[in-house]
């Protein structure tokens, strides 16, 4: 599973992307977040307050109960500010 | 049509290409967003305060812009549309974004153009980081942008209730 | 700024001049009206059906455009505005009119731009005569244009009642 | 007083403009129209149905009770169709 971080989440996470292999019990965005938090480090800090974080699974906006599986691309980023 | 690019664009040339040869078009509405100078008014000269860098999510950006573009065509009788969004470092006065909608009818062109920019502002994965005298600062999203985008969904919400 | 002219204009160059050097501008909304081909769809080729000539009232035109422009500046916080209207003979696809409003804020730019074209359509003394296979035909004014302009006066009407 | 005709009113009137000197009793747009109608000819035809005619006095839109005086510029034209 590929995890991407953008904007200040990228800075806080200390990385733009990473390949992760969470256990088979991680089947939703929420479970992935919980697993990243338990793992600790920069990514755990980045996902500390999900109120300011948006999620995309395979480049489409997703809710916390959205399913995730091996091979998916999961991105975390702040509310967008383009235009 | 959508484009994501580092380079600047020529508004006149883009519009000429967009509407050229299609004489069904009665009008085209265009919005061009520019980098506003956020520096204090008393700061002048070559300081270049107020420059910013636009980061985006390659792949998802194009996908979301295509989706917004399709949605506009589904809602209004449009002849042509164009979305161009830049990324990278930009200075005050630089063009950031262009959205254009061409239609037989003026009102459809205006409504679709505003829809495109309102939705782009809340859906397209771009993030601005400003260069300030105190260092880099990530621009926060604005409630007014969410409100502007939400007005386009209110009719569907009402319809599904 | 307003201009009434026979010649075509370059949208990109006009916008560049309009917004250039003013880094308080966050966005500019532009509407460009084009001559739509009114010829039946089965008529093609070099017939040039659908050309038209725009007559106007020199003096009053400029006066009314100035008035509309002033009114827009009174209603919205605008940095710059531009109205260009052509007259004379025009063919399908030709640009007729450009209205542009530049502001710090996107919504003000959109609203002012739409106001400018809505009011211009009902206030500026221009008349179109079309070349049709049956001869010259003066275009009739449209109730939809009156309705579009009237929406900008409804608040004052309510206020004075 | 200068009277102008535009678009199909110009064609119907058979002239784009004319200098007129109505009697002193002609002090409003309506009185001027009545005088032109009595005079007859193309201009009378052009002003036959005022429902489709707009009026400007000195390049400002005017109602039928608007005053007119020597030296004024009075224009008659159909509803505008620019833009």
Short mmCIF file of C-alpha atoms in Angstrom, two decimals:
data_model
loop_
_atom_site.label_atom_id
_atom_site.label_comp_id
_atom_site.label_asym_id
_atom_site.label_seq_id
_atom_site.Cartn_x
_atom_site.Cartn_y
_atom_site.Cartn_z
CA UNK A 1 0.00 0.00 0.00
CA UNK A 2 1.36 3.43 -0.91
CA UNK A 3 0.77 6.33 1.49
CA UNK A 4 1.23 9.95 0.37
CA UNK A 5 1.48 13.12 2.44
CA UNK A 6 1.05 16.65 1.04
CA UNK A 7 1.66 20.23 2.16
CA UNK A 8 2.23 20.62 5.91
CA UNK A 9 1.38 16.97 6.50
CA UNK A 10 4.34 16.09 4.31
CA UNK A 11 6.60 18.32 6.39
CA UNK A 12 5.26 16.94 9.65
CA UNK A 13 5.47 13.35 8.41
CA UNK A 14 9.06 13.94 7.28
CA UNK A 15 8.34 12.20 4.00
CA UNK A 16 6.29 12.67 0.79
CA UNK A 17 5.41 9.00 0.44
CA UNK A 18 6.10 5.55 1.79
CA UNK A 19 5.31 1.94 1.02
CA UNK A 20 3.58 0.31 3.98
CA UNK A 21 2.44 -3.25 4.68
CA UNK A 22 -0.03 -3.11 7.55
CA UNK A 23 -1.54 -6.34 8.92
CA UNK A 24 -4.58 -7.85 7.20
CA UNK A 25 -6.88 -6.39 9.86
CA UNK A 26 -6.28 -2.91 8.37
CA UNK A 27 -9.20 -2.79 5.91
CA UNK A 28 -10.44 0.81 6.28
CA UNK A 29 -8.93 4.31 6.21
CA UNK A 30 -9.62 4.62 9.93
CA UNK A 31 -7.80 1.36 10.68
CA UNK A 32 -4.84 2.54 8.56
CA UNK A 33 -4.69 5.80 10.48
CA UNK A 34 -4.80 3.93 13.80
CA UNK A 35 -1.98 1.67 12.60
CA UNK A 36 0.16 4.66 11.48
CA UNK A 37 -0.41 6.35 14.83
CA UNK A 38 0.65 3.26 16.76
CA UNK A 39 3.77 3.00 14.63
CA UNK A 40 4.71 6.51 15.82
CA UNK A 41 7.17 9.03 14.37
CA UNK A 42 6.48 11.87 11.90
CA UNK A 43 3.50 10.26 10.17
CA UNK A 44 1.82 9.71 13.56
CA UNK A 45 2.30 13.42 14.31
CA UNK A 46 0.90 14.39 10.90
CA UNK A 47 -2.28 12.43 11.54
CA UNK A 48 -2.62 13.62 15.14
CA UNK A 49 -5.70 15.76 14.46
CA UNK A 50 -7.85 14.41 11.66
CA UNK A 51 -10.18 17.44 11.82
CA UNK A 52 -7.73 19.28 9.53
CA UNK A 53 -6.95 16.30 7.29
CA UNK A 54 -8.56 15.14 4.06
CA UNK A 55 -8.18 11.63 2.66
CA UNK A 56 -8.09 10.27 -0.88
CA UNK A 57 -8.02 6.60 -1.82
CA UNK A 58 -6.78 5.93 -5.35
CA UNK A 59 -7.05 9.68 -6.09
CA UNK A 60 -10.71 10.02 -5.10
CA UNK A 61 -11.90 11.73 -1.92
CA UNK A 62 -12.77 9.15 0.72
CA UNK A 63 -14.39 8.98 4.15
CA UNK A 64 -12.80 7.30 7.17
CA UNK A 65 -14.86 4.13 6.70
CA UNK A 66 -13.69 3.76 3.08
CA UNK A 67 -12.09 0.32 2.44
CA UNK A 68 -8.33 0.04 1.78
CA UNK A 69 -6.42 -2.98 0.48
CA UNK A 70 -2.89 -3.87 -0.64
CA UNK A 71 -1.96 -1.98 -3.79
CA UNK A 72 -4.12 1.04 -2.95
CA UNK A 73 -2.77 4.60 -2.99
CA UNK A 74 -3.89 6.45 0.13
CA UNK A 75 -3.20 10.19 0.42
CA UNK A 76 -3.46 12.51 3.43
CA UNK A 77 -3.53 16.27 2.98
CA UNK A 78 -4.97 19.50 4.41
CA UNK A 79 -8.06 21.20 2.92
CA UNK A 80 -7.08 22.39 -0.54
CA UNK A 81 -6.14 26.02 -1.26
CA UNK A 82 -5.70 26.23 -5.03
CA UNK A 83 -7.34 28.50 -7.54
CA UNK B 1 -10.27 20.59 -21.64
CA UNK B 2 -7.96 20.70 -18.64
CA UNK B 3 -4.27 21.45 -18.24
CA UNK B 4 -1.92 21.47 -15.26
CA UNK B 5 1.40 23.16 -15.94
CA UNK B 6 4.29 25.16 -14.54
CA UNK B 7 4.37 27.61 -17.43
CA UNK B 8 2.34 30.77 -17.80
CA UNK B 9 -0.41 30.95 -20.41
CA UNK B 10 -1.62 33.57 -22.88
CA UNK B 11 -5.28 34.30 -22.12
CA UNK B 12 -6.02 35.71 -25.58
CA UNK B 13 -4.44 32.80 -27.42
CA UNK B 14 -6.18 30.25 -25.19
CA UNK B 15 -9.58 31.84 -25.74
CA UNK B 16 -8.97 32.15 -29.47
CA UNK B 17 -8.24 28.43 -29.66
CA UNK B 18 -11.21 27.61 -27.42
CA UNK B 19 -13.87 29.45 -29.41
CA UNK B 20 -12.25 29.55 -32.87
CA UNK B 21 -14.32 27.93 -35.58
CA UNK B 22 -17.35 27.27 -33.40
CA UNK B 23 -19.85 29.92 -34.47
CA UNK B 24 -22.55 28.45 -32.24
CA UNK B 25 -20.85 30.23 -29.35
CA UNK B 26 -22.55 33.46 -28.29
CA UNK B 27 -20.31 34.26 -25.37
CA UNK B 28 -17.48 33.05 -23.23
CA UNK B 29 -17.05 33.80 -19.54
CA UNK B 30 -13.53 33.62 -18.17
CA UNK B 31 -12.08 33.89 -14.71
CA UNK B 32 -8.35 34.42 -14.25
CA UNK B 33 -6.94 34.14 -10.73
CA UNK B 34 -3.81 36.14 -9.93
CA UNK B 35 -1.32 36.02 -7.06
CA UNK B 36 -2.31 38.84 -4.77
CA UNK B 37 0.41 40.69 -2.91
CA UNK B 38 -0.04 39.81 0.74
CA UNK B 39 2.89 41.99 1.82
CA UNK B 40 2.20 44.99 4.07
CA UNK B 41 1.53 48.12 2.06
CA UNK B 42 4.61 49.83 3.49
CA UNK B 43 6.92 47.16 2.05
CA UNK B 44 7.99 48.06 -1.46
CA UNK B 45 10.82 47.40 -3.85
CA UNK B 46 12.75 44.29 -4.73
CA UNK B 47 11.98 42.32 -1.57
CA UNK B 48 9.65 40.04 -3.51
CA UNK B 49 7.66 39.47 -0.37
CA UNK B 50 4.44 37.65 -1.14
CA UNK B 51 5.70 35.01 -3.57
CA UNK B 52 4.20 31.58 -3.10
CA UNK B 53 4.64 28.03 -4.24
CA UNK B 54 1.76 25.84 -5.37
CA UNK B 55 2.14 22.15 -4.57
CA UNK B 56 -0.28 19.65 -6.04
CA UNK B 57 -1.05 15.94 -6.24
CA UNK B 58 -0.18 14.84 -9.78
CA UNK B 59 -2.72 12.39 -11.08
CA UNK B 60 -5.44 13.24 -8.60
CA UNK B 61 -5.35 16.87 -9.76
CA UNK B 62 -6.09 15.94 -13.37
CA UNK B 63 -8.70 13.42 -12.27
CA UNK B 64 -10.56 15.96 -10.12
CA UNK B 65 -10.38 18.70 -12.76
CA UNK B 66 -11.77 16.28 -15.37
CA UNK B 67 -14.57 15.42 -13.01
CA UNK B 68 -15.43 19.08 -12.37
CA UNK B 69 -15.31 19.76 -16.10
CA UNK B 70 -17.66 16.83 -16.87
CA UNK B 71 -20.02 17.98 -14.13
CA UNK B 72 -20.25 21.47 -15.68
CA UNK B 73 -21.07 19.99 -19.10
CA UNK B 74 -23.78 17.91 -17.48
CA UNK B 75 -25.37 20.93 -15.82
CA UNK B 76 -25.24 23.56 -18.56
CA UNK B 77 -25.50 23.61 -22.36
CA UNK B 78 -21.83 24.39 -22.97
CA UNK B 79 -19.99 24.44 -26.27
CA UNK B 80 -16.48 24.51 -24.82
CA UNK B 81 -14.72 24.66 -21.46
CA UNK B 82 -11.13 25.17 -20.42
CA UNK B 83 -9.36 24.84 -17.09
CA UNK B 84 -5.67 25.71 -16.77
CA UNK B 85 -3.98 25.56 -13.36
CA UNK B 86 -0.34 26.34 -12.72
CA UNK B 87 1.93 24.90 -10.02
CA UNK B 88 5.39 25.79 -8.79
CA UNK B 89 6.67 29.16 -7.57
CA UNK B 90 4.63 32.24 -8.47
CA UNK B 91 5.06 35.92 -7.70
CA UNK B 92 2.49 38.65 -7.04
CA UNK B 93 0.66 39.53 -10.24
CA UNK B 94 1.33 36.13 -11.81
CA UNK B 95 -1.58 34.18 -13.28
CA UNK B 96 -2.47 31.07 -11.24
CA UNK B 97 -5.58 29.70 -12.86
CA UNK B 98 -7.91 30.19 -15.80
CA UNK B 99 -11.39 28.76 -16.11
CA UNK B 100 -13.56 29.49 -19.14
CA UNK B 101 -16.99 28.39 -20.30
CA UNK B 102 -18.36 29.09 -23.76
CA UNK B 103 -22.02 28.70 -24.57
CA UNK B 104 -24.76 29.86 -26.87
CA UNK B 105 -26.20 31.64 -23.88
CA UNK B 106 -24.61 34.24 -21.65
CA UNK B 107 -26.14 33.06 -18.40
CA UNK B 108 -24.98 29.47 -18.89
CA UNK B 109 -21.45 30.75 -19.58
CA UNK B 110 -21.44 32.83 -16.39
CA UNK B 111 -22.96 30.13 -14.19
CA UNK B 112 -20.69 27.37 -15.47
CA UNK B 113 -17.59 29.55 -15.15
CA UNK B 114 -18.40 30.36 -11.55
CA UNK B 115 -19.21 26.72 -10.83
CA UNK B 116 -15.86 25.65 -12.27
CA UNK B 117 -13.81 28.00 -10.10
CA UNK B 118 -15.94 27.46 -6.98
CA UNK B 119 -15.57 23.70 -7.21
CA UNK B 120 -11.95 23.80 -8.27
CA UNK B 121 -11.19 25.86 -5.15
CA UNK B 122 -12.54 23.17 -2.84
CA UNK B 123 -11.92 19.97 -4.83
CA UNK B 124 -8.67 20.27 -6.77
CA UNK B 125 -5.70 19.11 -4.66
CA UNK B 126 -3.50 22.21 -4.68
CA UNK B 127 -1.86 23.81 -1.64
CA UNK B 128 -0.28 27.23 -1.42
CA UNK B 129 2.71 27.97 0.76
CA UNK B 130 3.55 31.67 1.07
CA UNK B 131 6.95 33.23 1.59
CA UNK B 132 6.56 35.67 4.46
CA UNK B 133 9.13 37.71 6.40
CA UNK B 134 8.61 35.18 9.21
CA UNK B 135 9.21 32.20 6.92
CA UNK B 136 7.09 29.80 4.91
CA UNK B 137 3.41 29.68 5.81
CA UNK B 138 0.83 27.22 4.46
CA UNK B 139 -2.29 29.07 3.40
CA UNK B 140 -5.38 27.96 5.27
CA UNK B 141 -8.55 27.05 3.47
CA UNK B 142 -11.36 29.56 3.73
CA UNK B 143 -14.89 28.94 4.93
CA UNK B 144 -16.10 31.34 2.23
CA UNK B 145 -14.76 28.98 -0.44
CA UNK B 146 -16.63 26.04 1.08
CA UNK B 147 -19.79 28.14 1.17
CA UNK B 148 -19.32 29.17 -2.46
CA UNK B 149 -19.00 25.53 -3.55
CA UNK B 150 -21.85 24.36 -1.35
CA UNK B 151 -24.37 26.61 -3.08
CA UNK B 152 -24.07 24.39 -6.19
CA UNK B 153 -25.11 21.28 -4.27
CA UNK B 154 -28.07 22.73 -2.39
CA UNK B 155 -30.59 21.87 -5.12
CA UNK B 156 -29.54 18.22 -5.25
CA UNK B 157 -29.62 18.02 -1.47
CA UNK B 158 -33.14 19.36 -1.49
CA UNK B 159 -34.12 16.95 -4.26
CA UNK B 160 -32.88 13.85 -2.46
CA UNK B 161 -34.54 14.68 0.84
CA UNK C 1 -12.37 52.31 -18.70
CA UNK C 2 -14.63 52.21 -21.72
CA UNK C 3 -13.95 52.06 -25.45
CA UNK C 4 -16.20 52.04 -28.52
CA UNK C 5 -14.42 51.04 -31.72
CA UNK C 6 -14.68 49.39 -35.12
CA UNK C 7 -11.49 47.39 -34.71
CA UNK C 8 -11.12 44.00 -33.10
CA UNK C 9 -9.28 43.72 -29.78
CA UNK C 10 -6.78 41.27 -28.28
CA UNK C 11 -8.29 39.84 -25.10
CA UNK C 12 -4.95 38.78 -23.64
CA UNK C 13 -3.30 42.14 -24.26
CA UNK C 14 -6.29 44.04 -22.88
CA UNK C 15 -6.34 41.97 -19.68
CA UNK C 16 -2.59 42.27 -19.29
CA UNK C 17 -2.86 46.05 -19.45
CA UNK C 18 -5.88 46.04 -17.13
CA UNK C 19 -4.34 44.05 -14.30
CA UNK C 20 -0.63 44.67 -14.89
CA UNK C 21 1.17 46.28 -11.97
CA UNK C 22 -1.77 46.11 -9.59
CA UNK C 23 -0.94 43.24 -7.27
CA UNK C 24 -3.98 43.92 -5.11
CA UNK C 25 -6.03 42.09 -7.77
CA UNK C 26 -6.89 38.52 -6.84
CA UNK C 27 -8.99 37.75 -9.86
CA UNK C 28 -10.53 39.13 -13.01
CA UNK C 29 -13.79 37.99 -14.53
CA UNK C 30 -14.25 38.59 -18.24
CA UNK C 31 -17.14 38.11 -20.61
CA UNK C 32 -16.55 38.18 -24.35
CA UNK C 33 -19.58 38.23 -26.63
CA UNK C 34 -19.24 36.71 -30.08
CA UNK C 35 -21.37 36.87 -33.23
CA UNK C 36 -23.32 33.64 -33.29
CA UNK C 37 -24.10 32.07 -36.63
CA UNK C 38 -27.84 32.43 -37.08
CA UNK C 39 -27.83 30.68 -40.45
CA UNK C 40 -29.72 27.38 -40.76
CA UNK C 41 -27.50 24.41 -39.96
CA UNK C 42 -27.81 23.07 -43.52
CA UNK C 43 -26.28 26.23 -45.01
CA UNK C 44 -22.51 25.94 -45.16
CA UNK C 45 -19.59 27.33 -47.08
CA UNK C 46 -18.71 30.81 -48.23
CA UNK C 47 -22.23 32.24 -48.21
CA UNK C 48 -21.37 34.41 -45.20
CA UNK C 49 -24.94 34.19 -44.08
CA UNK C 50 -25.29 35.48 -40.56
CA UNK C 51 -23.11 38.57 -40.74
CA UNK C 52 -24.50 41.61 -39.00
CA UNK C 53 -23.92 45.31 -38.64
CA UNK C 54 -23.94 47.11 -35.32
CA UNK C 55 -25.24 50.66 -35.41
CA UNK C 56 -24.88 52.89 -32.37
CA UNK C 57 -25.53 56.40 -31.10
CA UNK C 58 -22.13 58.09 -30.84
CA UNK C 59 -21.98 60.24 -27.75
CA UNK C 60 -24.86 58.60 -25.94
CA UNK C 61 -23.09 55.23 -26.17
CA UNK C 62 -20.02 56.49 -24.37
CA UNK C 63 -22.17 58.36 -21.85
CA UNK C 64 -24.23 55.27 -21.00
CA UNK C 65 -21.20 52.99 -20.80
CA UNK C 66 -19.47 55.45 -18.46
CA UNK C 67 -22.58 55.50 -16.32
CA UNK C 68 -22.76 51.69 -16.14
CA UNK C 69 -19.06 51.54 -15.32
CA UNK C 70 -19.43 54.10 -12.51
CA UNK C 71 -22.41 52.22 -11.14
CA UNK C 72 -20.40 48.98 -10.95
CA UNK C 73 -17.61 50.74 -9.04
CA UNK C 74 -20.20 52.09 -6.63
CA UNK C 75 -21.65 48.66 -5.95
CA UNK C 76 -18.56 46.45 -5.68
CA UNK C 77 -14.99 46.88 -4.38
CA UNK C 78 -13.33 46.82 -7.81
CA UNK C 79 -9.72 47.52 -8.66
CA UNK C 80 -10.22 47.86 -12.43
CA UNK C 81 -12.95 47.56 -15.04
CA UNK C 82 -12.95 47.54 -18.82
CA UNK C 83 -15.74 47.73 -21.38
CA UNK C 84 -14.97 47.47 -25.09
CA UNK C 85 -17.82 47.45 -27.61
CA UNK C 86 -17.38 47.22 -31.35
CA UNK C 87 -19.62 48.65 -34.06
CA UNK C 88 -19.80 48.21 -37.83
CA UNK C 89 -20.04 44.98 -39.81
CA UNK C 90 -19.19 41.75 -38.02
CA UNK C 91 -19.18 38.11 -39.12
CA UNK C 92 -19.98 34.93 -37.20
CA UNK C 93 -17.24 34.17 -34.70
CA UNK C 94 -16.16 37.83 -34.46
CA UNK C 95 -15.81 39.42 -31.04
CA UNK C 96 -18.50 42.05 -30.34
CA UNK C 97 -17.99 43.08 -26.75
CA UNK C 98 -15.68 42.58 -23.80
CA UNK C 99 -16.51 43.42 -20.21
CA UNK C 100 -14.05 42.76 -17.42
CA UNK C 101 -14.00 43.39 -13.68
CA UNK C 102 -10.92 42.91 -11.52
CA UNK C 103 -11.13 42.78 -7.76
CA UNK C 104 -9.41 41.46 -4.66
CA UNK C 105 -12.32 39.10 -4.35
CA UNK C 106 -13.61 36.53 -6.81
CA UNK C 107 -17.29 37.00 -6.07
CA UNK C 108 -17.14 40.77 -6.60
CA UNK C 109 -15.40 40.23 -9.93
CA UNK C 110 -18.07 37.78 -11.10
CA UNK C 111 -21.01 39.85 -9.90
CA UNK C 112 -19.69 43.11 -11.35
CA UNK C 113 -18.86 41.50 -14.69
CA UNK C 114 -22.34 40.07 -15.00
CA UNK C 115 -23.86 43.39 -13.96
CA UNK C 116 -21.83 45.21 -16.62
CA UNK C 117 -22.98 42.98 -19.47
CA UNK C 118 -26.58 42.74 -18.23
CA UNK C 119 -26.90 46.50 -18.03
CA UNK C 120 -24.97 47.16 -21.21
CA UNK C 121 -27.39 44.86 -23.04
CA UNK C 122 -30.41 46.95 -22.05
CA UNK C 123 -28.90 50.44 -21.68
CA UNK C 124 -26.19 50.97 -24.27
CA UNK C 125 -27.65 52.32 -27.54
CA UNK C 126 -26.55 49.65 -30.02
CA UNK C 127 -28.74 47.99 -32.63
CA UNK C 128 -27.98 44.88 -34.64
CA UNK C 129 -29.17 44.37 -38.18
CA UNK C 130 -28.63 40.87 -39.53
CA UNK C 131 -28.01 39.86 -43.12
CA UNK C 132 -30.42 37.02 -43.86
CA UNK C 133 -31.30 35.22 -47.11
CA UNK C 134 -34.55 37.24 -47.06
CA UNK C 135 -32.71 40.55 -46.63
CA UNK C 136 -31.72 42.78 -43.74
CA UNK C 137 -33.51 42.14 -40.46
CA UNK C 138 -33.32 44.29 -37.32
CA UNK C 139 -32.76 42.10 -34.27
CA UNK C 140 -35.52 42.41 -31.70
CA UNK C 141 -34.75 43.01 -28.06
CA UNK C 142 -35.27 40.05 -25.80
CA UNK C 143 -37.41 39.89 -22.69
CA UNK C 144 -34.72 37.69 -21.11
CA UNK C 145 -32.25 40.59 -21.34
CA UNK C 146 -34.67 42.92 -19.60
CA UNK C 147 -35.19 40.34 -16.88
CA UNK C 148 -31.43 39.89 -16.47
CA UNK C 149 -30.95 43.64 -16.02
CA UNK C 150 -33.97 44.00 -13.76
CA UNK C 151 -32.56 41.65 -11.16
CA UNK C 152 -29.93 44.27 -10.32
CA UNK C 153 -32.55 46.88 -9.51
CA UNK C 154 -34.90 44.72 -7.43
CA UNK C 155 -33.16 45.57 -4.15
CA UNK C 156 -33.48 49.31 -4.72
CA UNK C 157 -37.08 48.90 -5.75
CA UNK C 158 -37.76 47.04 -2.55
CA UNK C 159 -35.91 49.71 -0.56
CA UNK C 160 -37.92 52.60 -1.95
CA UNK C 161 -41.31 50.97 -1.49
CA UNK D 1 -34.02 71.33 -31.82
CA UNK D 2 -32.18 68.33 -33.28
CA UNK D 3 -34.12 65.09 -33.77
CA UNK D 4 -32.30 61.77 -34.36
CA UNK D 5 -33.66 58.44 -35.57
CA UNK D 6 -31.84 55.11 -35.22
CA UNK D 7 -32.12 51.57 -36.58
CA UNK D 8 -35.47 50.80 -38.21
CA UNK D 9 -36.88 54.12 -37.08
CA UNK D 10 -34.20 55.79 -39.19
CA UNK D 11 -35.21 53.70 -42.19
CA UNK D 12 -38.90 54.39 -41.63
CA UNK D 13 -38.30 58.10 -41.05
CA UNK D 14 -36.22 58.27 -44.23
CA UNK D 15 -33.59 60.29 -42.41
CA UNK D 16 -30.96 59.91 -39.66
CA UNK D 17 -31.46 63.40 -38.25
CA UNK D 18 -33.19 66.69 -38.83
CA UNK D 19 -33.28 70.19 -37.40
CA UNK D 20 -36.82 71.10 -36.35
CA UNK D 21 -38.39 74.29 -35.02
CA UNK D 22 -41.73 73.36 -33.47
CA UNK D 23 -43.98 76.06 -31.99
CA UNK D 24 -43.38 77.26 -28.44
CA UNK D 25 -46.23 75.08 -27.15
CA UNK D 26 -44.05 72.00 -27.76
CA UNK D 27 -42.42 71.72 -24.33
CA UNK D 28 -42.45 67.95 -23.71
CA UNK D 29 -41.40 64.80 -25.56
CA UNK D 30 -45.07 63.87 -25.97
CA UNK D 31 -45.89 67.26 -27.51
CA UNK D 32 -42.92 66.92 -29.87
CA UNK D 33 -44.14 63.46 -30.97
CA UNK D 34 -47.65 64.85 -31.56
CA UNK D 35 -46.20 67.68 -33.63
CA UNK D 36 -44.06 65.28 -35.72
CA UNK D 37 -47.10 63.06 -36.30
CA UNK D 38 -49.22 66.01 -37.45
CA UNK D 39 -46.44 67.07 -39.79
CA UNK D 40 -46.72 63.66 -41.51
CA UNK D 41 -44.29 61.80 -43.75
CA UNK D 42 -41.64 59.25 -42.78
CA UNK D 43 -41.02 60.56 -39.25
CA UNK D 44 -44.77 60.35 -38.51
CA UNK D 45 -44.71 56.71 -39.64
CA UNK D 46 -41.63 55.97 -37.52
CA UNK D 47 -43.39 57.28 -34.40
CA UNK D 48 -46.69 55.56 -35.19
CA UNK D 49 -46.44 53.04 -32.37
CA UNK D 50 -44.56 54.37 -29.37
CA UNK D 51 -44.76 51.00 -27.59
CA UNK D 52 -41.66 49.93 -29.53
CA UNK D 53 -39.85 53.27 -29.27
CA UNK D 54 -37.38 54.55 -26.69
CA UNK D 55 -36.55 58.22 -26.21
CA UNK D 56 -33.40 60.04 -25.16
CA UNK D 57 -33.13 63.77 -24.50
CA UNK D 58 -29.58 65.09 -24.63
CA UNK D 59 -28.29 61.50 -24.65
CA UNK D 60 -30.09 60.43 -21.48
CA UNK D 61 -33.11 58.13 -21.43
CA UNK D 62 -36.30 60.15 -21.02
CA UNK D 63 -40.01 59.57 -20.38
CA UNK D 64 -42.77 61.08 -22.51
CA UNK D 65 -43.37 63.91 -20.02
CA UNK D 66 -39.71 64.95 -20.09
CA UNK D 67 -39.29 68.65 -21.00
CA UNK D 68 -37.79 69.65 -24.35
CA UNK D 69 -36.57 73.07 -25.44
CA UNK D 70 -34.78 74.71 -28.37
CA UNK D 71 -31.22 73.43 -28.65
CA UNK D 72 -32.03 70.01 -27.21
CA UNK D 73 -31.04 66.78 -28.93
CA UNK D 74 -33.96 64.34 -28.97
CA UNK D 75 -33.43 60.78 -30.18
CA UNK D 76 -35.95 58.07 -31.05
CA UNK D 77 -34.89 54.44 -31.33
CA UNK D 78 -36.05 50.86 -30.77
CA UNK D 79 -35.11 48.87 -27.65
CA UNK D 80 -31.36 48.33 -27.77
CA UNK D 81 -29.82 45.04 -28.94
CA UNK D 82 -26.09 45.44 -28.35
CA UNK D 83 -23.72 43.26 -26.39
#
